[in-house]
Amino acid sequence: QDQSHSHDEL
Amino acid sequence: MNIFRLAGDMTHLASVLVLLLKIHTIKSCAGVSLRTQELYAIVFATRYLDIFTSFVSVYNTFMKLVFLGSSFSIVWYMRYHKAVHRTYDREQDTFRHWFLVLPCLVLALLIHEKFTFLEVLWTFSLYLEAVAILPQLVLLQRTRNIDNLTGQYIFLLGGYRGLYILNWIYRYFTEPHFVHWITWIAGLVQTLLYADFFYYYFLRFIGGRGVE
């Protein structure tokens, strides 16, 4: 999964 | 994770704990807008849909469950718990909050980073969160004087996104290609909506009296 679109923030 | 984001998450956590404390211990939701709580439940429900598909960290999953659980239980308390519901100010909490949902959904369908179901709903949750406090601020104007717990709840809720802005500035300068205009603008609008409240909160806080 491309990192740019995995939301790591709440 | 950086100190700004951790501080932001802890401030956000503190805001829901203060509200749960108020509602659960003194069984009162006086001065609290049920409509804002309903909007926040929708915000978390649409933002954390990926909780089952993409695992970021234990912390991330844990906090998502806390925010989902607290927002829905606050709505349940205010709607169905007899003692708490009795203290809900139905006549004053009349902001047409459903009128906020549709424009946010349309905007998310028009402006998003990626046109997928999860991403559009995630973007919708950002736009909705930016305006979710409006019913609460309107209720605040009408009820004039509010108790300290409600004032602290609103202060912490407004402060958390402000700390997130510092987090985004920090990440912009430390991580290449970290650019999320949609998140930044929505977060800025959200924080600016509290400007008026912060002004009076600090005035009263310095004066040592309740928030009026």
CSV table of C-alpha atoms in Angstrom, one decimal:
chain,number,residue,atom,x,y,z
A,1,GLN,CA,0.0,0.0,0.0
A,2,ASP,CA,1.6,3.3,-1.0
A,3,GLN,CA,2.6,5.1,2.2
A,4,SER,CA,1.4,8.5,1.0
A,5,HIS,CA,-2.2,7.4,1.4
A,6,SER,CA,-2.1,5.3,4.5
A,7,HIS,CA,-3.2,7.7,7.2
A,8,ASP,CA,-0.9,7.3,10.2
A,9,GLU,CA,-2.6,10.2,12.2
A,10,LEU,CA,-5.7,10.0,14.3
B,1,MET,CA,5.3,10.4,16.1
B,2,ASN,CA,6.5,13.7,17.4
B,3,ILE,CA,5.9,15.6,20.6
B,4,PHE,CA,3.4,17.9,19.0
B,5,ARG,CA,1.2,15.0,17.7
B,6,LEU,CA,1.5,13.1,21.0
B,7,ALA,CA,0.5,16.3,22.9
B,8,GLY,CA,-2.4,16.7,20.5
B,9,ASP,CA,-3.6,13.2,21.0
B,10,MET,CA,-3.3,13.5,24.8
B,11,THR,CA,-5.2,16.8,24.7
B,12,HIS,CA,-7.9,15.2,22.6
B,13,LEU,CA,-8.0,12.2,25.0
B,14,ALA,CA,-8.2,14.6,27.9
B,15,SER,CA,-11.2,16.4,26.3
B,16,VAL,CA,-13.2,13.2,26.0
B,17,LEU,CA,-12.2,12.1,29.5
B,18,VAL,CA,-13.3,15.5,31.0
B,19,LEU,CA,-16.7,15.2,29.2
B,20,LEU,CA,-17.1,11.5,30.3
B,21,LEU,CA,-16.1,12.5,33.8
B,22,LYS,CA,-18.8,15.3,33.9
B,23,ILE,CA,-21.5,13.1,32.4
B,24,HIS,CA,-20.7,9.9,34.3
B,25,THR,CA,-20.0,11.3,37.8
B,26,ILE,CA,-22.3,14.2,38.2
B,27,LYS,CA,-24.8,12.7,35.7
B,28,SER,CA,-25.2,16.1,34.0
B,29,CYS,CA,-24.7,17.3,30.4
B,30,ALA,CA,-25.8,20.8,31.1
B,31,GLY,CA,-24.3,23.2,28.5
B,32,VAL,CA,-23.1,20.3,26.3
B,33,SER,CA,-24.5,20.1,22.7
B,34,LEU,CA,-25.8,16.7,21.8
B,35,ARG,CA,-25.7,17.7,18.1
B,36,THR,CA,-21.9,18.3,18.3
B,37,GLN,CA,-21.5,15.0,20.0
B,38,GLU,CA,-23.5,13.3,17.2
B,39,LEU,CA,-21.4,15.0,14.6
B,40,TYR,CA,-18.2,13.8,16.3
B,41,ALA,CA,-19.5,10.2,16.4
B,42,ILE,CA,-20.0,10.4,12.6
B,43,VAL,CA,-16.5,12.0,12.3
B,44,PHE,CA,-14.9,9.0,14.1
B,45,ALA,CA,-17.1,6.4,12.4
B,46,THR,CA,-16.1,7.7,8.9
B,47,ARG,CA,-12.5,8.4,9.7
B,48,TYR,CA,-11.6,5.1,11.4
B,49,LEU,CA,-13.2,2.7,8.9
B,50,ASP,CA,-9.7,1.6,8.1
B,51,ILE,CA,-9.2,0.3,11.6
B,52,PHE,CA,-9.8,-3.2,10.3
B,53,THR,CA,-7.9,-2.9,7.1
B,54,SER,CA,-4.8,-1.0,7.8
B,55,PHE,CA,-2.8,-1.5,11.0
B,56,VAL,CA,-0.5,1.4,11.8
B,57,SER,CA,0.4,0.7,15.5
B,58,VAL,CA,-1.1,-0.6,18.7
B,59,TYR,CA,-1.2,3.0,19.9
B,60,ASN,CA,-3.1,4.1,16.8
B,61,THR,CA,-5.6,1.3,17.0
B,62,PHE,CA,-6.1,1.7,20.8
B,63,MET,CA,-6.7,5.5,20.4
B,64,LYS,CA,-9.2,4.9,17.6
B,65,LEU,CA,-11.2,2.5,19.8
B,66,VAL,CA,-11.1,5.0,22.6
B,67,PHE,CA,-12.4,7.8,20.5
B,68,LEU,CA,-15.1,5.7,18.8
B,69,GLY,CA,-16.2,4.2,22.1
B,70,SER,CA,-16.3,7.5,24.0
B,71,SER,CA,-18.1,9.5,21.3
B,72,PHE,CA,-20.8,6.9,20.9
B,73,SER,CA,-21.2,6.3,24.6
B,74,ILE,CA,-21.5,10.1,25.2
B,75,VAL,CA,-24.3,10.3,22.5
B,76,TRP,CA,-26.0,7.2,24.2
B,77,TYR,CA,-25.7,8.8,27.7
B,78,MET,CA,-27.2,12.1,26.5
B,79,ARG,CA,-30.0,10.5,24.5
B,80,TYR,CA,-31.1,7.5,26.6
B,81,HIS,CA,-29.7,7.8,30.2
B,82,LYS,CA,-32.7,9.1,32.2
B,83,ALA,CA,-30.8,11.3,34.7
B,84,VAL,CA,-28.4,12.7,32.1
B,85,HIS,CA,-31.0,13.2,29.4
B,86,ARG,CA,-33.0,15.3,31.9
B,87,THR,CA,-30.1,17.8,32.1
B,88,TYR,CA,-29.9,18.1,28.3
B,89,ASP,CA,-30.9,21.6,27.1
B,90,ARG,CA,-33.0,20.5,24.1
B,91,GLU,CA,-34.7,23.9,23.6
B,92,GLN,CA,-31.4,25.7,23.2
B,93,ASP,CA,-29.5,23.0,21.3
B,94,THR,CA,-31.2,23.7,17.9
B,95,PHE,CA,-28.3,24.2,15.4
B,96,ARG,CA,-29.4,22.4,12.2
B,97,HIS,CA,-26.3,20.2,12.3
B,98,TRP,CA,-27.6,17.8,9.6
B,99,PHE,CA,-27.3,20.8,7.2
B,100,LEU,CA,-23.5,20.5,7.8
B,101,VAL,CA,-23.3,16.9,6.8
B,102,LEU,CA,-24.4,17.1,3.2
B,103,PRO,CA,-22.1,20.0,2.1
B,104,CYS,CA,-19.2,18.2,3.7
B,105,LEU,CA,-20.0,15.0,1.8
B,106,VAL,CA,-20.4,16.9,-1.5
B,107,LEU,CA,-17.1,18.8,-0.9
B,108,ALA,CA,-15.4,15.4,-0.1
B,109,LEU,CA,-16.7,14.0,-3.4
B,110,LEU,CA,-15.2,17.1,-5.2
B,111,ILE,CA,-12.0,17.7,-3.3
B,112,HIS,CA,-10.0,14.6,-2.0
B,113,GLU,CA,-6.6,13.1,-2.4
B,114,LYS,CA,-7.8,9.8,-4.0
B,115,PHE,CA,-11.2,8.9,-5.2
B,116,THR,CA,-11.8,5.7,-3.3
B,117,PHE,CA,-14.7,4.9,-0.9
B,118,LEU,CA,-12.4,5.0,2.3
B,119,GLU,CA,-10.5,8.1,1.2
B,120,VAL,CA,-13.7,10.1,0.3
B,121,LEU,CA,-15.2,9.2,3.7
B,122,TRP,CA,-11.9,10.0,5.4
B,123,THR,CA,-11.9,13.4,3.7
B,124,PHE,CA,-15.6,13.9,4.6
B,125,SER,CA,-14.7,13.2,8.3
B,126,LEU,CA,-12.0,16.0,8.1
B,127,TYR,CA,-14.4,18.5,6.7
B,128,LEU,CA,-17.2,17.5,9.2
B,129,GLU,CA,-14.8,17.7,12.1
B,130,ALA,CA,-13.8,21.2,11.1
B,131,VAL,CA,-17.4,22.4,11.6
B,132,ALA,CA,-18.6,19.9,14.2
B,133,ILE,CA,-18.1,22.4,17.1
B,134,LEU,CA,-20.5,24.9,15.7
B,135,PRO,CA,-23.6,23.6,17.5
B,136,GLN,CA,-21.6,23.6,20.7
B,137,LEU,CA,-20.4,27.2,20.2
B,138,VAL,CA,-23.9,28.4,19.4
B,139,LEU,CA,-25.3,26.7,22.5
B,140,LEU,CA,-22.5,28.3,24.5
B,141,GLN,CA,-23.6,31.8,23.3
B,142,ARG,CA,-27.2,31.0,24.3
B,143,THR,CA,-26.5,29.5,27.7
B,144,ARG,CA,-24.1,32.4,28.5
B,145,ASN,CA,-22.5,31.0,31.6
B,146,ILE,CA,-21.2,27.4,31.6
B,147,ASP,CA,-19.5,25.3,34.2
B,148,ASN,CA,-15.8,24.9,34.3
B,149,LEU,CA,-15.8,21.2,33.1
B,150,THR,CA,-17.7,22.2,30.0
B,151,GLY,CA,-15.3,25.1,29.4
B,152,GLN,CA,-12.3,22.9,29.9
B,153,TYR,CA,-13.8,20.3,27.5
B,154,ILE,CA,-14.2,22.9,24.7
B,155,PHE,CA,-10.8,24.4,25.4
B,156,LEU,CA,-9.0,21.0,25.2
B,157,LEU,CA,-11.1,20.0,22.1
B,158,GLY,CA,-10.0,23.2,20.3
B,159,GLY,CA,-6.4,22.9,21.5
B,160,TYR,CA,-5.8,19.4,20.2
B,161,ARG,CA,-6.1,20.4,16.5
B,162,GLY,CA,-3.9,23.5,17.2
B,163,LEU,CA,-1.2,21.1,18.4
B,164,TYR,CA,-1.8,19.0,15.3
B,165,ILE,CA,-1.0,22.1,13.2
B,166,LEU,CA,2.4,22.3,14.9
B,167,ASN,CA,2.8,18.6,14.2
B,168,TRP,CA,2.1,19.2,10.5
B,169,ILE,CA,4.6,22.0,10.4
B,170,TYR,CA,7.2,19.8,12.1
B,171,ARG,CA,6.6,16.9,9.7
B,172,TYR,CA,6.7,19.2,6.7
B,173,PHE,CA,10.2,20.3,7.6
B,174,THR,CA,11.4,16.8,8.6
B,175,GLU,CA,9.8,14.5,6.1
B,176,PRO,CA,10.2,14.9,2.4
B,177,HIS,CA,7.0,14.9,0.4
B,178,PHE,CA,4.8,15.3,3.5
B,179,VAL,CA,2.2,17.6,2.0
B,180,HIS,CA,-1.5,17.3,2.8
B,181,TRP,CA,-3.2,20.5,1.9
B,182,ILE,CA,-6.7,19.2,2.6
B,183,THR,CA,-5.8,18.1,6.1
B,184,TRP,CA,-4.0,21.4,6.8
B,185,ILE,CA,-6.7,23.7,5.6
B,186,ALA,CA,-9.5,21.8,7.4
B,187,GLY,CA,-7.4,21.8,10.6
B,188,LEU,CA,-6.7,25.5,10.3
B,189,VAL,CA,-10.4,26.3,9.8
B,190,GLN,CA,-11.3,24.1,12.7
B,191,THR,CA,-8.9,25.8,15.0
B,192,LEU,CA,-9.8,29.3,13.9
B,193,LEU,CA,-13.5,28.6,14.8
B,194,TYR,CA,-12.3,28.4,18.4
B,195,ALA,CA,-10.5,31.8,18.3
B,196,ASP,CA,-13.4,33.6,19.8
B,197,PHE,CA,-13.9,31.0,22.5
B,198,PHE,CA,-10.2,31.0,23.3
B,199,TYR,CA,-10.3,34.8,23.7
B,200,TYR,CA,-13.1,34.7,26.3
B,201,TYR,CA,-11.7,31.5,27.9
B,202,PHE,CA,-8.3,33.2,28.6
B,203,LEU,CA,-10.0,36.4,29.7
B,204,ARG,CA,-12.1,34.5,32.3
B,205,PHE,CA,-9.3,32.1,33.2
B,206,ILE,CA,-7.1,35.0,34.0
B,207,GLY,CA,-9.9,36.7,35.8
B,208,GLY,CA,-10.3,33.5,37.8
B,209,ARG,CA,-14.0,33.3,37.3
B,210,GLY,CA,-16.1,30.7,35.3
B,211,VAL,CA,-16.3,31.0,31.5
B,212,GLU,CA,-19.2,33.4,30.5
